């Protein structure tokens, strides 16, 4: 019987640059006017990055979420990175809009030992795909990857602008894959509370789109807007990595705590965040399902992502089902209660220090009349 690989960490790796071939009206890049058509080169080669995040250095095989600010696969370096990571033994999920046919044709020629370590999170930007006449291309690329041996899921971000298209989208999904796609939640990242970006309340928004029967949507709704107060292992069992410069942070909303290219002879140093730094765990369908809060009861990431296709096969391979069914907290030595409390105390002290510094700055400005 084949040994199941244990995932030691979750790595969220961001490809630099906001270049994209789509212009979705709900996208944070659109809303913040961050578009740049230049495909940015990495400061370090894919080989150097792969070495910095090697299985040996990370202490085991990792699940790497690979995402660009714009379209992830526009850069040829993206394919080199994926290949090197997979060759080393990591498992990679690539976030992509699924439109770049030549990129998928290149990937389809990889050996099976590489393909079996790749999953795609196909972002279903329905309105843009329809406007640009790319719907057929999108689904053709999905089936090309499925037949090649990769795993995948399909995720759509429902927003108010496509309310009238709901039945049409369901019909397209039924025709092409035999099931509805998964849904995520459109959010407003410009506000501290990270609310749903809709004229509807969260409850009405959820009820309107619940026809899709998406397990991902169901779980995201159940945790959306809830401040996590449990001890979180992000930072110790996961890292957010900026591939442009190598800086890494513990999670969203956190300042960099190191650089992956520093002292590469030693393991990457990072401790657990403990206290969540943002309003709510808006990507908890992955982080929480994969065990960053160990005692929290969740469905597996496999159940959240899988789609049963019209030919009776699943969108996830058996290998990826095993990977996605794990919790990284089960595969690592956890902290003692005493160690967790020490991290909470340090976090509280740092929070007071930062607030005190900000208050002093405001007071000085007031006194000086600035």
mmCIF file of C-alpha atoms in Angstrom, residues 7 19-20 60-61 67 72 143 173 187 196 201 203 220 239 262 276-278 281 287 323 329 347 350 368-369:
data_model
loop_
_atom_site.group_PDB
_atom_site.id
_atom_site.type_symbol
_atom_site.label_atom_id
_atom_site.label_comp_id
_atom_site.label_asym_id
_atom_site.label_seq_id
_atom_site.Cartn_x
_atom_site.Cartn_y
_atom_site.Cartn_z
ATOM 1 C CA UNK A 7 1.828 17.810 4.759
ATOM 2 C CA UNK A 19 -0.930 42.096 -15.012
ATOM 3 C CA UNK A 20 -4.099 40.296 -16.089
ATOM 4 C CA UNK A 60 8.809 18.054 5.020
ATOM 5 C CA UNK A 61 6.422 18.270 2.099
ATOM 6 C CA UNK A 67 -1.448 32.927 -6.651
ATOM 7 C CA UNK A 72 -0.750 33.802 -11.992
ATOM 8 C CA UNK A 143 -10.606 19.112 -19.241
ATOM 9 C CA UNK A 173 -22.081 24.439 -15.408
ATOM 10 C CA UNK A 187 -15.507 40.789 0.042
ATOM 11 C CA UNK A 196 -19.374 41.136 2.020
ATOM 12 C CA UNK A 201 -26.956 41.420 3.827
ATOM 13 C CA UNK A 203 -27.761 36.248 4.975
ATOM 14 C CA UNK A 220 -17.354 30.110 4.196
ATOM 15 C CA UNK A 239 3.533 31.258 5.969
ATOM 16 C CA UNK A 262 18.490 34.775 4.434
ATOM 17 C CA UNK A 276 -5.699 36.541 14.659
ATOM 18 C CA UNK A 277 -4.625 39.879 13.169
ATOM 19 C CA UNK A 278 -7.673 40.529 10.969
ATOM 20 C CA UNK A 281 -10.601 34.397 8.807
ATOM 21 C CA UNK A 287 -6.743 27.727 6.683
ATOM 22 C CA UNK A 323 -3.552 15.581 0.804
ATOM 23 C CA UNK A 329 -1.777 20.353 13.073
ATOM 24 C CA UNK A 347 1.294 39.714 21.232
ATOM 25 C CA UNK A 350 3.372 44.391 21.080
ATOM 26 C CA UNK A 368 2.472 71.278 17.760
ATOM 27 C CA UNK A 369 -0.671 72.170 15.834
#
